[in-house]
Amino acid sequence: MTFALFLAACGSNNSAGGGQDNPAETAGSANTSSSGGDSAAGDKLTIAVVPKLVGIPYFNASEAGAVKAGEELGVNVIYTGPTQADAAQQVKVIEDLISKQVDAIAVAPNDAAALTPVLKKAKDAGILVMDWDTHADRSVVELSVNQIDNQMFGEHIIDRLVEHMGDSGEYAIVTGGLSASNLNTWIDFGQSYAKEKYPNLKLVTERIPSDEKQQVAYQKTLEILKAYPDLKGIAAYSTVAPLGAAQAVQEKGLQNTVAVVGTALPTDSGPFLEDGSLDVAVLWDPAKLGYLTVYLAKELLEGRAVTDGMDVPNVGKITVASDGITVVMGPPSDFTKDNYKDFDF
Amino acid sequence: MKWLNTKEGGIFLILIALSAVLAVRSPVFLTMENMIDMLKTNVVLAMMAIGMTLVIVIGGIDVSVGAMTALVSVLIGKWMVAFGYDLSVVLLMSVAGGAVLGAINGWLISKIRVHAIVVTLGTLSIYSGIAMYVTGGIWINNLPQAFIDFGRQNLFGIPMSGGTLAIPIQVLFLVLVAAATGYMLKHLRIGRMIYAVGGNPLSAERAGIRQDRVQLFVYTYMGFLSGLAAFVHTSIYRQVDPSAFTGFELQVIAAVVLGGANILGGSGSVTGTLLGVALLAVISNGLTLTHVPSFWHKVIIGLFIVTAVSFDIIQRKRRERRLAKIDVLQ
């Protein structure tokens, strides 16, 4: 899970519309946005949300969600983070927030262990400490906001695959890397689910690694399409692999013969979703995640408990694990030909 | 068949033997379609390996090739999104940009006399760092349609049973690069100087060859080819991933070494390197086609590299021993 976002963040893309105007500018400046009026520092709650880095589409989307929550819920939201995915810079950002005496800090750590001391310091200063998107040290956080449940996510991908290839036939798995633990978790959950629920699905070979590179996924997919001529579906994991797999299917004109389902970002997937070479991209919506983080911080600060099955406006029903700390936002989002343009990450 | 006794001939025989085995085990291996796919997915590797051959022949190394290619693809990607596509402008920008990056390597190595691996490790980090900074790690897409169309062109179609088979335009770049570099190494003064410097720097200097100039030329040429590779790569994948070439330098070097170049300098050829690339491509392709589980692929490729190189060195030592004996008798 720690890796999940990082992959998403790295593979993320400029938005179809205005995103092309020099991302270097946004990436280069320490980008801080706040909402709810700075003057009201008195009795209004101030919630700080710290991403891994600012200026990339994924975290811009979550920023929009967090700011929206601030406006709707009447709290100050400070969304600030390092300009690179760097733990040391993130520590500095959090130190600044401590001296500003914010009420809550929610952080997506670049390196969980490196942040533990500064998060302890924040806790000692009476600040509510949470993590979001990626786990921090369990002992210092009061709430951990997760985008998805790994098992649900793994099973969801298989369900989508079956929806597009049918519940019998040969399929293959292309993954980012054989040692990427988050990807392996999703694949493993998906595999045991597929064996039980869809016994007529046949995995033709071991998962095929693509080194997190589009060109490798493309090359490997060309090969498996020839090696297994009866192939009906490909499940591709990591934000890059589905694009390479879809490109191979596209160039061979097999859009209607071979279904491709994968964990890609909607803007990257556009060209492949359009002609059906990628049938559906499955991920989560970072804007919702930003919104949920601020919402839950406010709940805790105002002394209300976060409970399993509670209904969060704009997000839906959330689940809370039995440890009382781990919150899961809900089912993953499907990006298809019809809706991918609505997202800008 | 004298050629078969040369180093290149040996690699060629291995390639043929391997292909024969694969053809028996997989009916699709020898199809034209598979050959073209293999060619298309390896042109970038082949172009960069040709440049690396020169670097290795002069006894150098360049681990910044992947970073140079990544940076140039980011440069042309940004340019095209901002200013649109014009073949000559973008092509010129690719090769000039690459040549400048290569010249920086060459200058540091030849004039400041820092060891090549130190220089290029440094520039690897700098070039890929800049590519990351400029993009923020984000892919560049929305490349102009005209450029995408250019990348989809085919040179000519070969009529086949079940439709025509077309040669992708990217192959043309490889053919030109291979022919030009091969000619240069064999027939031009600079080519002979490259072998002289690599074979024995001292004698080369005594013969009046300026080692620093040869080095500067070779690293600049490597950059030039990395830039061209960036153009070709982008034309195939139509999106720019700033981290697409992380670790790619190792594949490039492996192909050159597999192609029979001596890592200590002095020998290596374009033909050998092309065979090395072909061998890598065939192994990787063949393993998937013959249903070998992916966990084994890297191990098998590594075994091939180690075996081929050890075999080559053992052969060379044998030859040298024979040579020494003759010397004594005389």
XYZ file of C-alpha atoms in Angstrom, chain A residues 1-2 148-155 157 175 177-192 207 237:
30
model
C 0.000 0.000 0.000
C 2.863 2.314 0.723
C -9.130 1.246 -0.949
C -9.200 -2.134 0.655
C -6.582 -4.347 -1.016
C -8.766 -7.423 -1.107
C -11.772 -5.579 -2.475
C -9.560 -3.898 -5.064
C -7.974 -7.165 -6.217
C -11.367 -8.826 -6.557
C -10.264 -6.012 -11.064
C 2.501 -6.455 -13.660
C 7.405 -5.593 -11.102
C 7.608 -9.029 -9.517
C 8.621 -7.540 -6.181
C 6.179 -4.625 -5.924
C 4.366 -5.597 -2.759
C 1.172 -3.631 -3.314
C 0.764 -5.026 -6.822
C 1.443 -8.551 -5.608
C -1.147 -8.149 -2.865
C -3.784 -7.123 -5.393
C -2.831 -9.917 -7.773
C -2.832 -12.543 -5.004
C -6.252 -11.519 -3.707
C -7.524 -11.474 -7.284
C -6.103 -14.917 -8.025
C -7.581 -16.706 -5.049
C 2.616 -12.905 -13.881
C -1.245 -3.923 -12.715
